[in-house]
Amino acid sequence: RNQKRIIFLAVLSFCAALVIIYTFIYPRTASIDPSPYSASFFVITCFIGLYKYEFFDVIPMAYRQIFHNANHPIVVLDCDNTVISANSSARKIFGNSLDFQTILTLSDICQMKPGGLEEVTQNNFMEMDVSVQGETRFFRMELQPLVSRAKQLKGKVLVFRDVTDVKAEMQKMEKIATYDDLTKILNRRVFYLRASQAFDEAILEKTKFSFIMFDLDDFKNVNDIYGHLVGDSVLFEMASLFSNQLDGDAIFARYGGEEFIVFLIKKGPNEALEMAESLRSSLENHLFTFDNRKIGLTASFGVSGSEGQTNKSFERYLKESDDALYQAKHAGKNRVSIIQ
């Protein structure tokens, strides 16, 4: 407001001076000289224009300050998608590419991710990973139009939002929701999701599959004698031992307590029987060592499955493998039983 008052007084005094000089000091003829009035009108008109469009307002200055000091990298493009400006945060990402000695376009930026230009064109955003000072950071790049008051497109703005911490937290939460916290293998909920999907595909393709369910024999004694911390360590080591023996297609999960389950893709019950026997034998011959104490452990296994076409449900095969497991338990433990 003070700026506008000063400009107004300056313009007013200038106009008054023109009127006095040309009208009273330098009278030329009896007729009125139009120059002081036209000059006054011109200056007043300029002032109105400056006032109306806020030429002396601090807002543009504030915008520039926010743009250059923003933590988010910001890149300005013209209507041809050529970079014409960038703030300091953006220069940290693209480095010398934004020295404007070479032409940098939206396409060049999007090439940092395969298919990036198509993704941005369709969605007006994309996620990309960028190396910043030797560290990989994840950014969500948003493309926003720059539109004038007359609704004309004047350019575009790329805003990069650092989502590294958010992405890491989401991955952490996904891991917690996917894996058993103790054994680091799949939990029961995710086993149902993945195994049932694989089961449905096997039914459609008429391919073989199988289930292996097993339970650690007399595991309560381990907790009672050595304590729950040792028991937890035994469970973790056992899960690692079996994970290394199972192939990559096997879906291995903690079913609950000391009970575990495996879904084998494209392996029928006879192959599952061999796999279960191999797991049983490796556990029987493995010693868990804690504080110079060696702990032996065995498990009972139940197997079910199909060599191809079947009309049984996913739940039915789960129950059959559970029934086979308890057959092995009642037959003396540390053995494999199968239901076909």
Short mmCIF file of C-alpha atoms in Angstrom, two decimals, residues 95-305:
data_model
loop_
_atom_site.label_atom_id
_atom_site.label_comp_id
_atom_site.label_asym_id
_atom_site.label_seq_id
_atom_site.Cartn_x
_atom_site.Cartn_y
_atom_site.Cartn_z
CA GLY A 95 22.62 -31.58 -12.39
CA ASN A 96 24.30 -30.13 -15.46
CA SER A 97 21.35 -31.08 -17.66
CA LEU A 98 19.64 -27.90 -16.51
CA ASP A 99 22.46 -25.50 -17.34
CA PHE A 100 20.44 -24.61 -20.49
CA GLN A 101 23.50 -24.95 -22.69
CA THR A 102 21.66 -27.89 -24.23
CA ILE A 103 17.93 -28.23 -24.86
CA LEU A 104 16.19 -30.49 -22.33
CA THR A 105 12.62 -31.64 -22.99
CA LEU A 106 9.89 -33.53 -21.18
CA SER A 107 10.79 -36.57 -23.26
CA ASP A 108 14.39 -36.42 -21.98
CA ILE A 109 13.20 -36.35 -18.38
CA CYS A 110 10.75 -39.20 -18.90
CA GLN A 111 13.46 -41.35 -20.47
CA MET A 112 14.77 -41.85 -16.95
CA LYS A 113 12.02 -44.50 -16.72
CA PRO A 114 11.14 -46.95 -19.54
CA GLY A 115 7.74 -46.00 -20.98
CA GLY A 116 7.72 -42.87 -18.85
CA LEU A 117 6.57 -40.44 -21.56
CA GLU A 118 3.51 -42.55 -22.39
CA GLU A 119 2.68 -42.89 -18.69
CA VAL A 120 2.88 -39.13 -18.10
CA THR A 121 0.91 -38.35 -21.26
CA GLN A 122 -1.93 -40.66 -20.18
CA ASN A 123 -2.02 -40.04 -16.43
CA ASN A 124 -0.28 -36.65 -15.95
CA PHE A 125 1.98 -38.32 -13.37
CA MET A 126 4.46 -41.14 -12.94
CA GLU A 127 6.74 -42.57 -10.28
CA MET A 128 10.45 -42.80 -10.93
CA ASP A 129 13.66 -43.53 -9.06
CA VAL A 130 16.54 -41.09 -9.33
CA SER A 131 20.09 -41.19 -8.01
CA VAL A 132 20.63 -38.09 -5.87
CA GLN A 133 24.16 -37.68 -4.53
CA GLY A 134 24.74 -41.42 -4.72
CA GLU A 135 21.45 -42.31 -3.01
CA THR A 136 18.43 -43.75 -4.80
CA ARG A 137 15.34 -41.65 -4.14
CA PHE A 138 11.78 -42.27 -5.35
CA PHE A 139 9.77 -39.39 -6.80
CA ARG A 140 6.19 -38.94 -7.95
CA MET A 141 6.35 -36.56 -10.92
CA GLU A 142 3.15 -34.59 -11.57
CA LEU A 143 2.51 -32.68 -14.80
CA GLN A 144 0.33 -29.59 -14.31
CA PRO A 145 -0.80 -27.05 -16.97
CA LEU A 146 0.02 -23.35 -16.74
CA VAL A 147 -3.14 -21.51 -17.83
CA SER A 148 -3.60 -17.75 -18.18
CA ARG A 149 -6.61 -15.76 -17.00
CA ALA A 150 -7.91 -16.03 -20.54
CA LYS A 151 -7.81 -19.84 -20.19
CA GLN A 152 -4.93 -20.12 -22.67
CA LEU A 153 -2.22 -22.73 -22.17
CA LYS A 154 1.07 -20.93 -21.55
CA GLY A 155 3.20 -23.86 -20.51
CA LYS A 156 3.45 -26.71 -18.03
CA VAL A 157 4.96 -27.36 -14.63
CA LEU A 158 6.61 -30.56 -13.44
CA VAL A 159 6.48 -31.01 -9.67
CA PHE A 160 8.56 -33.82 -8.17
CA ARG A 161 7.42 -35.07 -4.78
CA ASP A 162 9.88 -37.20 -2.85
CA VAL A 163 7.97 -40.32 -1.80
CA THR A 164 10.98 -42.36 -0.68
CA ASP A 165 10.00 -42.44 2.98
CA VAL A 166 6.35 -43.11 2.15
CA LYS A 167 7.33 -45.94 -0.19
CA ALA A 168 9.64 -47.44 2.43
CA GLU A 169 6.89 -47.30 5.03
CA MET A 170 4.41 -48.92 2.64
CA GLN A 171 6.89 -51.70 1.87
CA LYS A 172 7.43 -52.18 5.59
CA MET A 173 3.68 -52.42 6.21
CA GLU A 174 3.27 -54.79 3.25
CA LYS A 175 6.04 -57.00 4.63
CA ILE A 176 4.37 -57.06 8.04
CA ALA A 177 1.05 -57.99 6.43
CA THR A 178 2.66 -60.68 4.23
CA TYR A 179 5.23 -62.48 6.36
CA ASP A 180 5.15 -64.19 9.70
CA ASP A 181 7.06 -62.01 12.12
CA LEU A 182 8.88 -64.89 13.80
CA THR A 183 9.85 -67.27 10.99
CA LYS A 184 9.97 -64.68 8.14
CA ILE A 185 8.01 -66.97 5.82
CA LEU A 186 4.47 -66.31 4.54
CA ASN A 187 1.68 -66.01 7.08
CA ARG A 188 -1.55 -67.98 6.93
CA ARG A 189 -3.65 -65.23 5.35
CA VAL A 190 -1.27 -64.71 2.43
CA PHE A 191 -0.90 -68.47 1.98
CA TYR A 192 -4.66 -68.73 1.43
CA LEU A 193 -4.54 -65.92 -1.13
CA ARG A 194 -1.60 -67.22 -3.14
CA ALA A 195 -2.23 -70.96 -2.83
CA SER A 196 -5.94 -70.66 -3.70
CA GLN A 197 -5.08 -68.63 -6.79
CA ALA A 198 -2.47 -71.21 -7.85
CA PHE A 199 -4.98 -73.97 -7.10
CA ASP A 200 -7.62 -72.35 -9.35
CA GLU A 201 -5.09 -72.05 -12.17
CA ALA A 202 -4.14 -75.71 -11.77
CA ILE A 203 -7.81 -76.74 -11.93
CA LEU A 204 -8.33 -74.73 -15.15
CA GLU A 205 -5.17 -76.09 -16.76
CA LYS A 206 -5.75 -79.61 -15.38
CA THR A 207 -2.21 -79.76 -14.02
CA LYS A 208 -1.05 -81.60 -10.91
CA PHE A 209 -0.53 -80.02 -7.51
CA SER A 210 -0.13 -81.07 -3.88
CA PHE A 211 -0.23 -79.99 -0.25
CA ILE A 212 2.23 -80.82 2.52
CA MET A 213 1.17 -80.03 6.07
CA PHE A 214 3.53 -80.77 8.96
CA ASP A 215 3.72 -80.25 12.70
CA LEU A 216 6.81 -80.29 14.92
CA ASP A 217 6.70 -83.26 17.29
CA ASP A 218 6.59 -82.49 21.02
CA PHE A 219 7.67 -78.90 20.43
CA LYS A 220 6.11 -77.87 23.73
CA ASN A 221 8.99 -79.68 25.47
CA VAL A 222 11.49 -77.35 23.79
CA ASN A 223 9.69 -74.29 25.18
CA ASP A 224 9.29 -75.86 28.62
CA ILE A 225 12.93 -76.99 28.94
CA TYR A 226 14.86 -74.28 27.11
CA GLY A 227 12.46 -71.35 27.18
CA HIS A 228 10.41 -69.56 24.57
CA LEU A 229 13.35 -67.53 23.21
CA VAL A 230 15.15 -70.74 22.28
CA GLY A 231 11.88 -72.16 20.92
CA ASP A 232 11.44 -69.09 18.71
CA SER A 233 15.00 -69.45 17.42
CA VAL A 234 14.37 -73.10 16.61
CA LEU A 235 11.28 -72.20 14.59
CA PHE A 236 13.18 -69.56 12.64
CA GLU A 237 16.11 -71.88 11.90
CA MET A 238 13.80 -74.72 10.87
CA ALA A 239 11.90 -72.41 8.49
CA SER A 240 15.20 -71.31 6.92
CA LEU A 241 16.36 -74.94 6.61
CA PHE A 242 13.19 -75.96 4.75
CA SER A 243 13.06 -72.79 2.62
CA ASN A 244 16.47 -73.66 1.19
CA GLN A 245 15.24 -77.14 0.22
CA LEU A 246 11.98 -76.08 -1.43
CA ASP A 247 12.01 -74.78 -4.99
CA GLY A 248 11.04 -71.25 -5.91
CA ASP A 249 7.50 -72.20 -6.98
CA ALA A 250 6.61 -73.71 -3.60
CA ILE A 251 4.29 -71.63 -1.38
CA PHE A 252 5.58 -72.15 2.16
CA ALA A 253 3.84 -70.64 5.18
CA ARG A 254 3.40 -70.85 8.91
CA TYR A 255 -0.09 -72.22 9.41
CA GLY A 256 -0.24 -71.55 13.15
CA GLY A 257 1.87 -72.30 16.23
CA GLU A 258 4.34 -75.05 15.27
CA GLU A 259 2.24 -76.16 12.29
CA PHE A 260 3.34 -75.32 8.72
CA ILE A 261 2.04 -75.89 5.21
CA VAL A 262 3.46 -76.09 1.68
CA PHE A 263 1.62 -75.89 -1.65
CA LEU A 264 3.56 -77.44 -4.52
CA ILE A 265 2.77 -76.26 -8.05
CA LYS A 266 2.94 -78.82 -10.88
CA LYS A 267 3.99 -81.55 -8.47
CA GLY A 268 1.58 -84.36 -7.73
CA PRO A 269 1.10 -86.23 -4.44
CA ASN A 270 3.80 -88.83 -5.24
CA GLU A 271 6.40 -86.07 -5.78
CA ALA A 272 5.11 -84.32 -2.65
CA LEU A 273 5.57 -87.56 -0.74
CA GLU A 274 9.24 -87.63 -1.76
CA MET A 275 9.67 -83.98 -0.85
CA ALA A 276 8.02 -84.47 2.56
CA GLU A 277 10.30 -87.44 3.28
CA SER A 278 13.33 -85.35 2.31
CA LEU A 279 12.23 -82.55 4.68
CA ARG A 280 11.53 -85.02 7.47
CA SER A 281 14.95 -86.64 7.10
CA SER A 282 16.84 -83.33 6.99
CA LEU A 283 15.11 -82.15 10.17
CA GLU A 284 15.75 -85.42 11.96
CA ASN A 285 19.46 -85.18 11.18
CA HIS A 286 19.77 -81.50 12.02
CA LEU A 287 20.89 -80.30 15.45
CA PHE A 288 19.94 -76.85 16.76
CA THR A 289 22.74 -75.44 18.92
CA PHE A 290 22.22 -72.82 21.63
CA ASP A 291 24.74 -72.00 24.38
CA ASN A 292 26.67 -75.21 23.61
CA ARG A 293 23.46 -77.24 23.98
CA LYS A 294 22.30 -79.35 21.05
CA ILE A 295 18.60 -79.81 20.43
CA GLY A 296 17.16 -82.49 18.18
CA LEU A 297 13.73 -82.19 16.60
CA THR A 298 11.39 -84.23 14.42
CA ALA A 299 8.13 -83.53 12.59
CA SER A 300 5.10 -85.43 11.27
CA PHE A 301 3.89 -84.80 7.71
CA GLY A 302 0.60 -85.16 5.89
CA VAL A 303 0.30 -85.08 2.08
CA SER A 304 -2.63 -84.68 -0.31
CA GLY A 305 -2.99 -83.60 -3.91
#
